[in-house]
Amino acid sequence: MLQIPSPKALVPFVSVENMMRLVHHIGLQPMLVGLADEIEADFRRWPVFDKTPRLGSHSRHGVIELMPTADGEIYSFKYVNGHPRNMAKGLQTVTAFGLLAEVDTGYPVLLTEMTLLTALRTAATSAVAARHLAPHQSRTMAIIGNGAQAEFQALAMKAVLGITHLRLFDVDSRATEKVCRNLHGTGLTLIPCHSAQAAVEGADIITTCTADKQYATILSDNMVGAGVYINAIGGDCPGKTELHPDILKRADTFVEYPPQTRIEGEIQQMPADYPVTELWRVISGEVEGRRDARQITLFDSVGFAVEDFSALRYVRSRIVGTEFFELLDIIADPDDPRDLYGMLQRAVEPA
Ligand code: NAD
């Protein structure tokens, strides 16, 4: 068990500032690889986790969600929102924070920002899925939707899979320019494209990460050739999809947790008995992922609590011995556990 030196009831807290410092301290690409390994290890022991579809509070503006899980020893949850129209107000589409607690006492052991961490864990999860589902020796990825997630997706696929070429398209050319600026000098060959159709030409992997709270058609059937791997991360909420249903009829679809994905993923467009394979079964070697070179594989990613659990545990282990956290006084610590009233008297103002 990890020991973070702290007085009994103080909880390590990683702020946005400290998360940024931690990422640079570890190195972005090594961290993506580390997160991918952590996530893959947890997917291999999938049956031990408590699992439930995330709890969403939907409005016409977006969604606010809680994502809990536990493995019998450690409990975690993430608070995350999805508000596609936030960008027009200069705000993030997705923001998050998360918590780890020990099951035996119920005491929190880590509180952290998770907006950055969610982008990292989402990209790492995509790369884990790609390890098992993408064409052998994939080198070219198309990214449609060049917003907040895009660079992380690109760098995870580079670090974990060896992607060398990136074909980029966004309805807003400023988003594509931003990705080109940010990824300049990373060794990736960057190819801005004038349409989604142009972007997918010659791609081994197609990543869709657009944000729009509607049934959108980012990819239509004629754009998807034999043998590609589709990493669809943008459709992650009821009423929000990116792929034409005809693609799903031709593809083998892999999902995180079917009860959640059937509500939120691309497959919400399909009948309730539409066949899917759980990604953890592929990772654990129970079933085959990519069978042949012509198979279209689709990772219908919505983001699942176990990925956050893995990311939180990774962060907890990596802050040990660093200065990238502060200690928060959020747990009451009466001298006598039954004397909460007595603890209150510690703060009585002198007369
Ligand atoms: P963002 O708002 O920063 O970027 C979305 C981009 O998509 C914007 O640049 C926008 O111009 C572009 N876009 C919208 N419609 C388009 C279209 N028809 N064609 C091409 N581009 C289009 O959002 P983000 O933070 O990058 O997130 C992208 C999506 O990924 C969101 O829907 C978010 O909910 C989802 N997401 C999923 C997971 C997961 O685990 N699956 C995790 C994080 C985010």
Coordinates of N, CA, C and O and ligand atoms in Angstrom, one line a residue, residues 84 87 93-94 118 121-122 144-150 169-172 175 209-212 218 233-236 240 256 301-303 307, ligand 1:
P84 N -21.4 20.8 -25.1 CA -20.8 21.2 -26.5 C -20.9 22.7 -26.7 O -20.0 23.2 -27.4
M87 N -18.0 25.9 -25.7 CA -16.9 26.5 -26.4 C -17.2 27.9 -26.9 O -16.3 28.8 -26.9
T93 N -15.6 22.2 -23.2 CA -16.7 21.3 -23.4 C -16.8 20.3 -22.2 O -17.9 19.9 -21.8
V94 N -15.6 19.8 -21.9 CA -15.5 18.8 -20.8 C -14.6 19.2 -19.7 O -13.5 19.7 -19.9
T118 N -8.5 13.4 -17.8 CA -9.5 12.7 -18.7 C -9.0 12.7 -20.1 O -9.1 11.6 -20.8
R121 N -6.3 10.0 -20.2 CA -6.8 8.6 -20.0 C -7.7 8.2 -21.2 O -7.7 7.0 -21.6
T122 N -8.4 9.1 -21.8 CA -9.2 8.8 -23.0 C -8.3 8.4 -24.1 O -8.5 7.4 -24.8
I144 N -10.9 13.5 -37.1 CA -12.0 14.4 -37.5 C -12.5 15.0 -36.2 O -13.0 14.2 -35.3
G145 N -12.4 16.3 -36.1 CA -12.7 17.0 -34.8 C -11.4 17.3 -34.1 O -10.7 16.4 -33.6
N146 N -10.9 18.5 -34.3 CA -9.6 18.9 -33.8 C -9.6 19.8 -32.6 O -8.9 20.7 -32.5
G147 N -10.5 19.4 -31.6 CA -10.7 20.2 -30.4 C -9.7 19.8 -29.3 O -8.6 19.3 -29.6
A148 N -10.2 19.9 -28.1 CA -9.4 19.7 -26.9 C -8.7 18.3 -26.8 O -7.6 18.1 -26.3
Q149 N -9.4 17.3 -27.3 CA -8.9 15.9 -27.2 C -7.8 15.6 -28.2 O -7.1 14.6 -28.1
A150 N -7.8 16.3 -29.3 CA -7.1 15.8 -30.5 C -5.6 15.6 -30.4 O -5.1 14.5 -30.7
F169 N -9.0 17.0 -39.9 CA -10.1 17.8 -40.5 C -11.0 18.3 -39.3 O -11.3 17.5 -38.4
D170 N -11.4 19.6 -39.4 CA -12.4 20.1 -38.5 C -13.3 21.1 -39.3 O -12.7 21.8 -40.2
V171 N -14.5 21.2 -39.0 CA -15.4 22.2 -39.6 C -14.8 23.6 -39.4 O -15.1 24.5 -40.2
D172 N -14.1 23.8 -38.3 CA -13.5 25.1 -38.0 C -12.0 25.0 -38.2 O -11.3 24.3 -37.5
A175 N -9.3 25.2 -35.6 CA -9.0 24.1 -34.7 C -7.9 23.3 -35.3 O -7.0 22.8 -34.6
C209 N -13.6 12.7 -33.1 CA -13.8 13.3 -31.7 C -14.4 14.7 -31.9 O -13.8 15.7 -31.6
T210 N -15.6 14.7 -32.5 CA -16.3 15.9 -32.6 C -17.3 16.1 -31.4 O -17.5 15.1 -30.7
A211 N -17.8 17.3 -31.2 CA -18.7 17.5 -30.1 C -19.9 18.2 -30.7 O -19.8 19.3 -31.2
D212 N -21.1 17.6 -30.6 CA -22.3 18.2 -31.0 C -23.4 17.4 -30.4 O -23.4 16.2 -30.6
I218 N -20.6 12.2 -39.1 CA -19.3 12.6 -39.3 C -18.6 11.7 -40.3 O -17.9 12.1 -41.2
I233 N -14.8 8.4 -30.5 CA -14.9 8.8 -29.1 C -15.9 9.9 -28.8 O -16.2 10.2 -27.7
G234 N -16.3 10.6 -29.9 CA -17.2 11.8 -29.7 C -18.6 11.5 -29.3 O -19.2 12.3 -28.6
G235 N -19.2 10.4 -29.8 CA -20.6 10.0 -29.5 C -20.6 9.4 -28.1 O -20.2 8.2 -28.0
D236 N -20.9 10.1 -27.1 CA -20.8 9.5 -25.7 C -21.9 10.0 -24.8 O -21.7 10.1 -23.6
K240 N -26.4 11.7 -29.0 CA -25.2 12.3 -29.6 C -24.3 11.2 -30.2 O -23.7 10.3 -29.5
E256 N -16.7 -0.7 -24.0 CA -16.2 -0.8 -22.6 C -17.2 -1.6 -21.8 O -17.0 -2.7 -21.5
S301 N -16.2 4.1 -28.2 CA -15.8 4.6 -26.8 C -16.7 5.6 -26.2 O -17.1 6.6 -26.9
V302 N -17.1 5.4 -25.0 CA -17.9 6.4 -24.3 C -17.1 6.9 -23.0 O -17.5 7.9 -22.5
G303 N -16.1 6.2 -22.6 CA -15.4 6.5 -21.4 C -16.0 5.8 -20.2 O -17.2 6.0 -20.0
E307 N -11.4 3.3 -16.3 CA -10.3 4.0 -16.9 C -9.9 5.2 -16.0 O -8.7 5.5 -15.8
Ligands
NAD1 P1 -14.2 20.2 -28.3 O1 -15.4 21.0 -28.3 O2 -12.9 20.8 -27.7 O3 -13.8 19.9 -29.9 C1 -14.7 19.4 -30.8 C2 -14.3 19.8 -32.2 O4 -15.2 19.1 -33.1 C3 -14.4 21.3 -32.4 O5 -13.2 21.8 -32.9 C4 -15.5 21.4 -33.5 O6 -15.3 22.4 -34.4 C5 -15.4 20.0 -34.2 N1 -16.6 19.6 -34.9 C6 -17.9 19.7 -34.6 N2 -18.7 19.2 -35.5 C7 -17.9 18.7 -36.5 C8 -18.1 18.1 -37.8 N3 -19.3 17.8 -38.2 N4 -17.0 17.7 -38.5 C9 -15.7 18.0 -38.1 N5 -15.5 18.7 -36.9 C10 -16.5 19.0 -36.1 O7 -14.4 18.8 -27.7 P2 -13.4 17.8 -27.1 O8 -13.1 18.0 -25.6 O9 -12.3 17.6 -28.1 O10 -14.3 16.5 -27.1 C11 -14.7 15.9 -28.3 C12 -15.8 14.9 -28.0 O11 -15.2 13.8 -27.3 C13 -16.9 15.4 -27.1 O12 -18.1 15.0 -27.7 C14 -16.7 14.7 -25.8 O13 -17.8 14.6 -25.1 C15 -16.0 13.4 -26.2 N6 -15.2 12.8 -25.2 C16 -15.3 11.4 -25.1 C17 -14.5 10.8 -24.2 C18 -14.5 9.3 -24.1 O14 -14.0 8.7 -23.2 N7 -15.1 8.6 -25.1 C19 -13.7 11.5 -23.3 C20 -13.6 12.9 -23.5 C21 -14.4 13.5 -24.4

